[in-house]
Coordinates of C-alpha atoms and ligand atoms in Angstrom, one line a residue:
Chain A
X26 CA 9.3 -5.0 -21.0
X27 CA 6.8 -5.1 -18.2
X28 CA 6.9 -7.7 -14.9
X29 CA 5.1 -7.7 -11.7
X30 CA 6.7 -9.8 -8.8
X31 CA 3.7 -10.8 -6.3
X32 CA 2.2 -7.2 -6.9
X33 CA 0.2 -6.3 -4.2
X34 CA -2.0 -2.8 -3.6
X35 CA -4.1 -2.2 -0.1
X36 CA -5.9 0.4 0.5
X37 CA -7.6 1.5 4.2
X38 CA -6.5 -0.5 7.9
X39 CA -6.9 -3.3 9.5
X40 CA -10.7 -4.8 9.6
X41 CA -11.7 -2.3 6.4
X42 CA -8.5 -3.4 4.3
X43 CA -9.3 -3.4 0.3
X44 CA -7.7 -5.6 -1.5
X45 CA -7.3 -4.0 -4.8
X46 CA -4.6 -6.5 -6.3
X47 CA -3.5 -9.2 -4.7
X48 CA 0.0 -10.9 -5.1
X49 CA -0.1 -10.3 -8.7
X50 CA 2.5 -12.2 -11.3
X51 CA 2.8 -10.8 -14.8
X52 CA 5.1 -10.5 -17.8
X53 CA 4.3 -8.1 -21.2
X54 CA 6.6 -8.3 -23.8
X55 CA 7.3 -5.5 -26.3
X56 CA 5.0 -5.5 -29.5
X57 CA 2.5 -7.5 -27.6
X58 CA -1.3 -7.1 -27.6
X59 CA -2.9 -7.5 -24.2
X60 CA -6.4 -7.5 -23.1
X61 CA -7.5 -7.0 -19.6
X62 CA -11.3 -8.3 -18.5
X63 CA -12.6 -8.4 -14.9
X64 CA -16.0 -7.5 -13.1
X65 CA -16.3 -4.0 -11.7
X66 CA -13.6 -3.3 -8.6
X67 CA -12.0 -6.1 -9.4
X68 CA -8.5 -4.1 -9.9
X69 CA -7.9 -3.6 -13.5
X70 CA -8.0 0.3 -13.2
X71 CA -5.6 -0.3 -10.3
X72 CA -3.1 -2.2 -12.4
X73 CA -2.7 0.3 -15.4
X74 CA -1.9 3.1 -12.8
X75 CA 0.8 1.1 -11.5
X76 CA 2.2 0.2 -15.2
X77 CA 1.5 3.7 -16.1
X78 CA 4.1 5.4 -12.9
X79 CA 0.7 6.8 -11.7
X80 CA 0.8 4.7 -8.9
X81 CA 2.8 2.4 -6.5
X82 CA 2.6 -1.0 -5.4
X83 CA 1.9 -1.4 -1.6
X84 CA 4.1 -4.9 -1.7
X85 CA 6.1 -6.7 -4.8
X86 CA 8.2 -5.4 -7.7
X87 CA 7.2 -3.9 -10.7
X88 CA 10.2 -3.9 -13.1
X89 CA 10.3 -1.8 -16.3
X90 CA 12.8 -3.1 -19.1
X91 CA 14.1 -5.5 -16.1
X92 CA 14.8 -2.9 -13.7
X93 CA 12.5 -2.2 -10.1
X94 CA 10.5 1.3 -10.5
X95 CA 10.5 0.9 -6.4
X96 CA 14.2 3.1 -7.0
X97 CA 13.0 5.4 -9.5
X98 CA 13.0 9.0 -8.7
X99 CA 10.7 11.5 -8.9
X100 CA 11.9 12.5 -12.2
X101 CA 13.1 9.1 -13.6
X102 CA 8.7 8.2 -13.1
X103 CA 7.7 11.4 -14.9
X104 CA 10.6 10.6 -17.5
X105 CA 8.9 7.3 -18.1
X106 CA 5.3 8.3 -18.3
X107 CA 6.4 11.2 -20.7
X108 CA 8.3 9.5 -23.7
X109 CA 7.8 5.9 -23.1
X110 CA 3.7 5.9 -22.3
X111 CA 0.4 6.7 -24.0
X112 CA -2.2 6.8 -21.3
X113 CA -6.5 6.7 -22.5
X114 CA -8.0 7.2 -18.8
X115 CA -10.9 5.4 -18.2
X116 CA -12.9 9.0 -17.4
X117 CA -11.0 10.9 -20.2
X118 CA -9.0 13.4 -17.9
X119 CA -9.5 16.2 -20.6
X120 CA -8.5 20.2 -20.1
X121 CA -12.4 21.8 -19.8
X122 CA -12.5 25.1 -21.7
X123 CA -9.9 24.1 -23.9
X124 CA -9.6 22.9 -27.8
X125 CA -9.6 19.5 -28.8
X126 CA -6.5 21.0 -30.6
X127 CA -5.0 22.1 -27.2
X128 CA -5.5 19.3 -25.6
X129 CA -4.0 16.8 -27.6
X130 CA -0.6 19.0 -28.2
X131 CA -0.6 18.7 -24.2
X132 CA 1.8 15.9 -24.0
X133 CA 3.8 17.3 -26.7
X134 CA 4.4 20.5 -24.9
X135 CA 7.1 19.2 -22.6
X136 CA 9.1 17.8 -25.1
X137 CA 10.3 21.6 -26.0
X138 CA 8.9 20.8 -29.7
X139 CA 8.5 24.0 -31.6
X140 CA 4.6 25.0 -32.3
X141 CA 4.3 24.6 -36.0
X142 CA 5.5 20.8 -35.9
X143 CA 3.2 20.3 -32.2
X144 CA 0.1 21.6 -34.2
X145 CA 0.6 19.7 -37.3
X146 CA 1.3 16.4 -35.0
X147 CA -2.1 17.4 -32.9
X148 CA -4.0 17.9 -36.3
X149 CA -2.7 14.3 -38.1
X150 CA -4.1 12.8 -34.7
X151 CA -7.4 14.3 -34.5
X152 CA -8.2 13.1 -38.4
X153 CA -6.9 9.8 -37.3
X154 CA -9.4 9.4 -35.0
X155 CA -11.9 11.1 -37.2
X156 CA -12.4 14.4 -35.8
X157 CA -11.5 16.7 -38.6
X158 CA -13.4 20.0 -38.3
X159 CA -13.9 19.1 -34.8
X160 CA -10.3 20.7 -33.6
X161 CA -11.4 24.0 -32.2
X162 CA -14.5 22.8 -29.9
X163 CA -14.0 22.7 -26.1
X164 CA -14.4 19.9 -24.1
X165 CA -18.5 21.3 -23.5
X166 CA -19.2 21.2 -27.2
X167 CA -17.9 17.3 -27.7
X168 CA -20.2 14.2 -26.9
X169 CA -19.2 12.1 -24.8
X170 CA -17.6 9.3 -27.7
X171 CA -16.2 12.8 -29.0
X172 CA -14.6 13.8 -26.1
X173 CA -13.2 9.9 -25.9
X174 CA -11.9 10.1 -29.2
X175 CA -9.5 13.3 -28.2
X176 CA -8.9 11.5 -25.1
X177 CA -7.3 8.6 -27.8
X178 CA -5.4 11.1 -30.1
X179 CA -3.7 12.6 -27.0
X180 CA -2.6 9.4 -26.1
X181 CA -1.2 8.5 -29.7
X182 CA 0.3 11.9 -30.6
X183 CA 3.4 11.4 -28.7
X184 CA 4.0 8.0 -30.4
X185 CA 4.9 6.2 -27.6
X186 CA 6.3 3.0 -26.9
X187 CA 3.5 1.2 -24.8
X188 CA -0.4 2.3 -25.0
X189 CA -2.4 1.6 -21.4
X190 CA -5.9 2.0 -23.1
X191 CA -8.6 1.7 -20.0
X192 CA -12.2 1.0 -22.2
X193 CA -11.3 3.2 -25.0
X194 CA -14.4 2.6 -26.7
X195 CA -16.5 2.6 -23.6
X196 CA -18.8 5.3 -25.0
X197 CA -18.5 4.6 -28.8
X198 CA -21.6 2.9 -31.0
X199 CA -20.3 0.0 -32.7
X200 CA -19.0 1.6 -35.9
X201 CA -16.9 4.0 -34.0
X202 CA -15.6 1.3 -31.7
X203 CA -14.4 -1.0 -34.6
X204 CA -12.7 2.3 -36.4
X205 CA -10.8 3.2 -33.2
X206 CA -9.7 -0.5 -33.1
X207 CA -8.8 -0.8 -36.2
X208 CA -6.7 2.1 -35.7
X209 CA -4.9 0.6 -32.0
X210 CA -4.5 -2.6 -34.0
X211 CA -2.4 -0.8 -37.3
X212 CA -0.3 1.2 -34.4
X213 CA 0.3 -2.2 -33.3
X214 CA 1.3 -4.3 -35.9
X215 CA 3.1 -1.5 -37.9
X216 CA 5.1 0.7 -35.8
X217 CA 5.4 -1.8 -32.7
X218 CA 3.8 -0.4 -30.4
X219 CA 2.3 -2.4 -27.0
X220 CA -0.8 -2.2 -26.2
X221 CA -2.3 -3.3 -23.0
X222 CA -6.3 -2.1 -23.0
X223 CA -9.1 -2.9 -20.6
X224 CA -12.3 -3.7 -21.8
X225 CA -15.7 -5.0 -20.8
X226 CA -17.0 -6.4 -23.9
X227 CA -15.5 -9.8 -25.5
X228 CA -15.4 -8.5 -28.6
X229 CA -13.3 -5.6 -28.2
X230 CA -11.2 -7.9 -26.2
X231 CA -10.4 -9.9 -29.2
X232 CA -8.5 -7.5 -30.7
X233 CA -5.7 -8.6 -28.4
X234 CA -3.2 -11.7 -28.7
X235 CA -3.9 -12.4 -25.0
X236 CA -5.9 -11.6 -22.4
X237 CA -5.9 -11.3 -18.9
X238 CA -8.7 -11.7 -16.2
X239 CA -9.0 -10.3 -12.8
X240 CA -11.2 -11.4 -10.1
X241 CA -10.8 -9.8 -7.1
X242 CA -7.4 -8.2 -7.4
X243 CA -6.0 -12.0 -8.0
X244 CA -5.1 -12.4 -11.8
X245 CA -7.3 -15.7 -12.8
X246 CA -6.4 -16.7 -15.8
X247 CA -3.9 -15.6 -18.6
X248 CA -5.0 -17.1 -22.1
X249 CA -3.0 -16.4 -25.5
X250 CA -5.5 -16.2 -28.9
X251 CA -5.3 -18.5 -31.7
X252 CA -5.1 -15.7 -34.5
X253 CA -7.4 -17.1 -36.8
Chain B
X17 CA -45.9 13.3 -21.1
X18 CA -43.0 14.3 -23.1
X19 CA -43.9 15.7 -26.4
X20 CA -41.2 17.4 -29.1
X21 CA -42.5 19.1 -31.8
X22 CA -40.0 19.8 -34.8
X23 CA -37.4 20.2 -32.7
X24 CA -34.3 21.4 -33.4
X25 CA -30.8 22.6 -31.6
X26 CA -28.0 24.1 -33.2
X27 CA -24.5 25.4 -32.8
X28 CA -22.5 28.2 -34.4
X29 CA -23.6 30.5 -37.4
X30 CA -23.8 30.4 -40.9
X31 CA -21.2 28.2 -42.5
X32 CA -20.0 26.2 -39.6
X33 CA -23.5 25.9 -38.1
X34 CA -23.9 21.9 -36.9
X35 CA -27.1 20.6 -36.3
X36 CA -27.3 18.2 -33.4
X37 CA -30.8 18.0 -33.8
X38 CA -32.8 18.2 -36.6
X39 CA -36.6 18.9 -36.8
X40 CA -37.8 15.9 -34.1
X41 CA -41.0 14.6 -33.5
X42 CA -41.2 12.5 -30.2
X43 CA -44.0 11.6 -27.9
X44 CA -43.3 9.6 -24.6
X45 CA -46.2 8.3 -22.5
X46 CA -46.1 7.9 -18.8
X47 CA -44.5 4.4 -17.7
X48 CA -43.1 3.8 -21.0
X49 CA -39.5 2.6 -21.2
X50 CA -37.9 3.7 -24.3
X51 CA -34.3 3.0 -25.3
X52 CA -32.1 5.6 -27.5
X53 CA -29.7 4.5 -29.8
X54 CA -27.7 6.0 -32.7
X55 CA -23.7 6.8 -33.8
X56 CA -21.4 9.1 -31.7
X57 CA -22.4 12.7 -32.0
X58 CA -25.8 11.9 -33.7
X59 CA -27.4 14.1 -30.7
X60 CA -28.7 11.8 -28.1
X61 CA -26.9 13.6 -25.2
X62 CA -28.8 16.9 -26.7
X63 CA -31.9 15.0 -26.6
X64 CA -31.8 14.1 -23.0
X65 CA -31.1 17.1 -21.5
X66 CA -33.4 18.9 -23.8
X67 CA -36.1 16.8 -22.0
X68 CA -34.7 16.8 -18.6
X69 CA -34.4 21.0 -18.7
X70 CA -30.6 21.6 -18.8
X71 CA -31.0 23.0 -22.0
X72 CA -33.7 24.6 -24.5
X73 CA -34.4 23.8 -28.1
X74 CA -33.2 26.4 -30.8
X75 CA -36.6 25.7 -32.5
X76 CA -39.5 23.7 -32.2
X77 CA -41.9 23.0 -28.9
X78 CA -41.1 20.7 -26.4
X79 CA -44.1 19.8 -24.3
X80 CA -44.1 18.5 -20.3
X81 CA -47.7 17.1 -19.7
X82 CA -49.1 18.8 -22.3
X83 CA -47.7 22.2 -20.9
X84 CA -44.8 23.7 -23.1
X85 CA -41.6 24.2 -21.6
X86 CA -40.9 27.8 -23.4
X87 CA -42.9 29.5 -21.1
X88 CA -41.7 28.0 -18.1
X89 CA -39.7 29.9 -15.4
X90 CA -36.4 29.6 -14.1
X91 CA -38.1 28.3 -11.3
X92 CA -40.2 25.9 -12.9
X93 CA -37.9 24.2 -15.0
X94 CA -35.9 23.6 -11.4
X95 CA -39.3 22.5 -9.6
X96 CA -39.7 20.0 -12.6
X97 CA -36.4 18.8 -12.4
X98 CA -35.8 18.2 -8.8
X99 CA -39.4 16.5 -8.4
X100 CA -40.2 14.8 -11.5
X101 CA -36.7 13.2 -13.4
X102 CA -33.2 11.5 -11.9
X103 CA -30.5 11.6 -14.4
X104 CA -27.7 9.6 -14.9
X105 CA -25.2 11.8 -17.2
X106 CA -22.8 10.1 -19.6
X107 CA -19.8 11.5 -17.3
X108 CA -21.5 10.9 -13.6
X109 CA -21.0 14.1 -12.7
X110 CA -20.6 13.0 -9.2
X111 CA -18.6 15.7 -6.7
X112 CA -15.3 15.1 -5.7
X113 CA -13.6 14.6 -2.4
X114 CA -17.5 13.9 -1.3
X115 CA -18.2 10.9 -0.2
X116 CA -20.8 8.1 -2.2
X117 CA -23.7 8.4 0.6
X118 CA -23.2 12.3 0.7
X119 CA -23.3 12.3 -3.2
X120 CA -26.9 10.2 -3.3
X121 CA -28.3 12.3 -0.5
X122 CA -27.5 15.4 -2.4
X123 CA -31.0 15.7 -4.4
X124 CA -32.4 14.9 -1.4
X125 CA -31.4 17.8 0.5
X126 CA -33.4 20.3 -1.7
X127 CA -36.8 18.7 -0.2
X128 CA -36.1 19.9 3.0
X129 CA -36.1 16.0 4.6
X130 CA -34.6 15.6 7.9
X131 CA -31.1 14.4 7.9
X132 CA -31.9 10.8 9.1
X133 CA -34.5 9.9 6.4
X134 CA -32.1 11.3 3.9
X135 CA -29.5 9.3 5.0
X136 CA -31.8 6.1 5.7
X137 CA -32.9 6.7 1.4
X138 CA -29.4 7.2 0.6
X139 CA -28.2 4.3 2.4
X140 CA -30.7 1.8 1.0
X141 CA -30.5 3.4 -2.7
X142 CA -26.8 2.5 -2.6
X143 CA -27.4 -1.0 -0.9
X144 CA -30.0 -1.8 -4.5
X145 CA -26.8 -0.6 -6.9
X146 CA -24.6 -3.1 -5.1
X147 CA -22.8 -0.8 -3.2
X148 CA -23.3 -1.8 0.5
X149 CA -20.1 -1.2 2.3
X150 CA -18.7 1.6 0.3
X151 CA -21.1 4.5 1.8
X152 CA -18.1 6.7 2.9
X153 CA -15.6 6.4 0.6
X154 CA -15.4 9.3 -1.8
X155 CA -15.2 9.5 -5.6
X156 CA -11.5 9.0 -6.2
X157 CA -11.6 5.7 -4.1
X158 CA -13.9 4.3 -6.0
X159 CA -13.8 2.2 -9.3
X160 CA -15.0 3.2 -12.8
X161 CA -18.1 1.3 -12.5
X162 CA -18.3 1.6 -8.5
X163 CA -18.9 5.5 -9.6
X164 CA -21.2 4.8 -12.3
X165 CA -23.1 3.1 -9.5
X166 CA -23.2 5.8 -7.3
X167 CA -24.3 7.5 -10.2
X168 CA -27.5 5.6 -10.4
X169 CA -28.3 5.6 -6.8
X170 CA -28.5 9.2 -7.0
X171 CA -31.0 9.3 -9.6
X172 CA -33.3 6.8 -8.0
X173 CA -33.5 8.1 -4.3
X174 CA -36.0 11.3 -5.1
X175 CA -38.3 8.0 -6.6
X176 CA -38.7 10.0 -9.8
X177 CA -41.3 10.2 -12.2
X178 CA -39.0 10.2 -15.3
X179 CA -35.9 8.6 -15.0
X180 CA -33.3 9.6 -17.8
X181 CA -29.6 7.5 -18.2
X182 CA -27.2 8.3 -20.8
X183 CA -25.3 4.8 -21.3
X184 CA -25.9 4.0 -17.7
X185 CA -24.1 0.8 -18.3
X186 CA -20.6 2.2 -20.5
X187 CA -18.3 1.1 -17.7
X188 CA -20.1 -1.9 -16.4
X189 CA -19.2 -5.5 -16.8
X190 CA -21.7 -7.9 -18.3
X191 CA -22.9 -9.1 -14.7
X192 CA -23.1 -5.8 -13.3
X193 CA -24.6 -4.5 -16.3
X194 CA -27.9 -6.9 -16.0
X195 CA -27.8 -6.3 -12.2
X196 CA -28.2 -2.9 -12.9
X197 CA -30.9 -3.1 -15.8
X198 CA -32.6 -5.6 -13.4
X199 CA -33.2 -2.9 -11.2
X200 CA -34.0 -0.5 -13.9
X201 CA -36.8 -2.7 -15.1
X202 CA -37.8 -3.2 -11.5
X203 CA -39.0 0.4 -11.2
X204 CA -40.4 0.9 -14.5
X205 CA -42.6 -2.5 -13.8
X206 CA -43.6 -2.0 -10.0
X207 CA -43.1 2.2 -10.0
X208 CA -44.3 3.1 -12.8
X209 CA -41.2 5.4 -13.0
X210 CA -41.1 6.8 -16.9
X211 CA -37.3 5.3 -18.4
X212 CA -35.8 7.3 -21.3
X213 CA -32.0 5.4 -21.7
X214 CA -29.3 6.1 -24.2
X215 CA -26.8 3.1 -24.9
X216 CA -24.4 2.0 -27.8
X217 CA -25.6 -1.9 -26.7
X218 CA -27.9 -3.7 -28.8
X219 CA -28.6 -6.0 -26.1
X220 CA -29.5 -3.6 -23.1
X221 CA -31.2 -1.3 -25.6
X222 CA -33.6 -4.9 -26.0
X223 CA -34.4 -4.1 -22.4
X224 CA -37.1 -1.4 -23.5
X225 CA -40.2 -1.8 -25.1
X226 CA -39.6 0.9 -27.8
X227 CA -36.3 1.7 -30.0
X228 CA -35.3 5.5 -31.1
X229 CA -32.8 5.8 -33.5
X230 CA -30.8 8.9 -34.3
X231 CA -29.0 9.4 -37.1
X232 CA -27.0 12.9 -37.4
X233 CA -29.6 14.7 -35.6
X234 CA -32.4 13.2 -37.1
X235 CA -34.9 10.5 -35.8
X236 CA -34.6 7.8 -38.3
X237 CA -36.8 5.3 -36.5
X238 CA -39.0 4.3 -33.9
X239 CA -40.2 0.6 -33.4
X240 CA -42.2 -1.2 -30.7
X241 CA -40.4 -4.4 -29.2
X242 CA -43.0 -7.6 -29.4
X243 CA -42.4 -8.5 -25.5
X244 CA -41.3 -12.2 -25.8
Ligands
ATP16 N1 -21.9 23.4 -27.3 C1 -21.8 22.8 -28.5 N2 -21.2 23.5 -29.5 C2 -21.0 22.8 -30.7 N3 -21.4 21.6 -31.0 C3 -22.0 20.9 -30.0 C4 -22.2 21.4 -28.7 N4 -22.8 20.5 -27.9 C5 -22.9 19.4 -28.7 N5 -22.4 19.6 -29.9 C6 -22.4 18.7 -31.1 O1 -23.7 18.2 -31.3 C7 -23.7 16.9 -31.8 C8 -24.6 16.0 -31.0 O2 -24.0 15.8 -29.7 P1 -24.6 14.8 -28.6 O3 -23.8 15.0 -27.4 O4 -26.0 14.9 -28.5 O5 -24.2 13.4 -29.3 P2 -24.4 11.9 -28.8 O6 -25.4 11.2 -29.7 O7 -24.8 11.9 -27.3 O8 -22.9 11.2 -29.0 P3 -22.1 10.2 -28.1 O9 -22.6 8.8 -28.4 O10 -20.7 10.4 -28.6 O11 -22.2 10.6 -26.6 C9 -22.2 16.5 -31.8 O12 -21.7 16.6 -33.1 C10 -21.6 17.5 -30.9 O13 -20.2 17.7 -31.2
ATP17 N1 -8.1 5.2 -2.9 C1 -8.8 4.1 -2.7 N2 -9.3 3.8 -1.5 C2 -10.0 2.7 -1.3 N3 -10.4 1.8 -2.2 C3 -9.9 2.0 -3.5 C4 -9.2 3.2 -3.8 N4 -8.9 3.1 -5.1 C5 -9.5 2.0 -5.6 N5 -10.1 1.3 -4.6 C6 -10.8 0.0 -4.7 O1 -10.0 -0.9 -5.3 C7 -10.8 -1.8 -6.0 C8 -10.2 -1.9 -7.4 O2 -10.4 -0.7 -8.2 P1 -10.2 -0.6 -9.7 O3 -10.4 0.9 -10.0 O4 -8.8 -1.1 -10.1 O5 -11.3 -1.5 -10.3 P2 -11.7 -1.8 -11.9 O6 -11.4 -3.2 -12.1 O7 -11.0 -0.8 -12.7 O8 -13.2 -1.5 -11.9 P3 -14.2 -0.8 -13.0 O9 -14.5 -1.9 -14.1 O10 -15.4 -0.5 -12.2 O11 -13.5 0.4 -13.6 C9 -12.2 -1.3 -6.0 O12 -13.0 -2.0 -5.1 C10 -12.0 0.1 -5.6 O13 -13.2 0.6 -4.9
MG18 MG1 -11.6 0.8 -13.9
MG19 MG1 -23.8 11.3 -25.6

């Protein structure tokens, strides 16, 4: 589904050159579980733009469903994003001044979906991230793990074929964190979905089937999980 | 230092009314460090910026060196927050398009400093968070946790008395994480400096010699670490 061919991204010239991946080989299969681990600047952001269509590689090939994104148009990346991804930014990207409601119907909006079914989607999403009676409060009347949990349901409501989840539960106490994950993990297993999620801590990780480490834009080290 | 007496914030009217905090009692002495824990949404983000001024209790006293903060002025409540606390916000609230050394120097420019010590504080502020290197490159070109770093530097270059971090480690990785609470720790032990810091992570909460916990509003304990 996924493949990077010696990936590279550079940012800056010459002396100052940053090295945000470097020569990176990977393959993600559809209905796989994939964690992503690394110190900070160490690329992982980086390489969820570039599976995401946000972003392009500066050398390699990144292939989606076996064929280079390198000749995808304009349109063909914005197709892509639109129907086939799910994105959870890692600084939530939300609409301020606007609903928790609003914002998660967002991505349904372009998909020319009449209201009454784009509201009753946006509704089911917020409860199943455990906001219900939180659907009318902006962006300023959400906490920070509230504000991440809309951030989630926007990414779900469109019921996409791959999730790119960057620290989903970066903000969340432990309670919340294992709900949301228990949550990724039945969207998973039941309707198929891929997930590829960054993470700091090692036991979110585990969630996964494999998981990937960055150090230094180079991928170190690319284990697959005995599931207990 | 930082007293709270019953206090209390809440949102809406009547039915729909939600308490984020509910009829507190607090005191904080002077070179205390103090860690905040509890669920999402149990009001630890209203907590903070109660006690750092950006916002006011619905009821209840809240009590700056004895002094309470009703009475104070517009002015004041500015005086006290540019002289006396550094935050570091759950969302970094760092500008955009503004590069990290212009972004530390920023508090600085409201103590009418020359421009080379503000830039010679700025510069060595950044250097302690790790960031030596990556002065002039602005927001968007930096990492996650790179931002969260810049973050920090900005609330430790006034040398504050208070210094108040919502989850100053969410998007950290374990070695930057204890890098960062290393230096933390540094300033409570040598400066003095007063640390109030909110985090969802039992083991950089262990970093503080006292433990808050909030519960839906309400402070549902408050125990003294035995230092090993
Ligand atoms: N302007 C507002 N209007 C309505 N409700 C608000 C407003 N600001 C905060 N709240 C609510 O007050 C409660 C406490 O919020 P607070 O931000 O203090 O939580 P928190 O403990 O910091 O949570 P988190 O761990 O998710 O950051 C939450 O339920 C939140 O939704
Ligand atoms: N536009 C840019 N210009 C210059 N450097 C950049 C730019 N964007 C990213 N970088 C650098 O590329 C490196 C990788 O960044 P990336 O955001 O992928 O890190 P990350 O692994 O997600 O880190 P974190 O855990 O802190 O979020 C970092 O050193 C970052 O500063
Ligand atoms: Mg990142
Ligand atoms: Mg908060």
């Amino acid at each position: 589904l996924i493949q990077f061919r010696q990936v590279s991204k550079f940012y800056g010239r010459g002396e100052a050159t940053i090295r945000a991946l470097d020569h990176v080989d990977l393959s993600i299969s559809r209905g796989e579980f994939v964690s992503v681990m690394g110190p900070s600047g160490s690329g992982k952001s980086t390489c969820m733009n570039i599976i995401g269509g946000l972003d392009v590689p500066s050398t390699g090939e990144y292939l989606f469903q076996g064929i280079p994104t390198r000749g995808f148009s304009r349109t063909q990346l914005t197709l892509l994003r639109r129907h086939m991804l799910g994105f959870v930014f890692q600084g939530f990207n939300l609409l301020a001044r606007t609903s928790a409601v609003e914002n998660v119907e967002l991505p349904l909006t372009y998909r020319g979906m009449d209201a009454r079914e784009r509201r009753r989607l946006a509704m089911a999403a917020l409860e199943q991230v455990g906001l219900k009676g939180r659907e009318d409060h902006t962006t300023q009347e959400l906490s920070g793990g509230q504000q991440q949990r809309v951030a989630i349901a926007r990414a779900i409501v469109t019921d996409p074929a791959v999730l790119l989840a960057d620290e989903p539960t970066g903000n969340l106490d432990t309670r919340t964190s294992t709900e949301i994950m228990q949550l990724i993990t039945r969207l998973n297993n039941e309707r198929g979905i891929t997930v590829i999620m960054v993470t700091h801590e090692e036991d979110i990780a585990a969630y996964g089937q494999r998981l990937l480490r960055f150090v230094d834009g180079r991928l170190t080290s690319d284990e697959v999980r005995q599931k207990e």
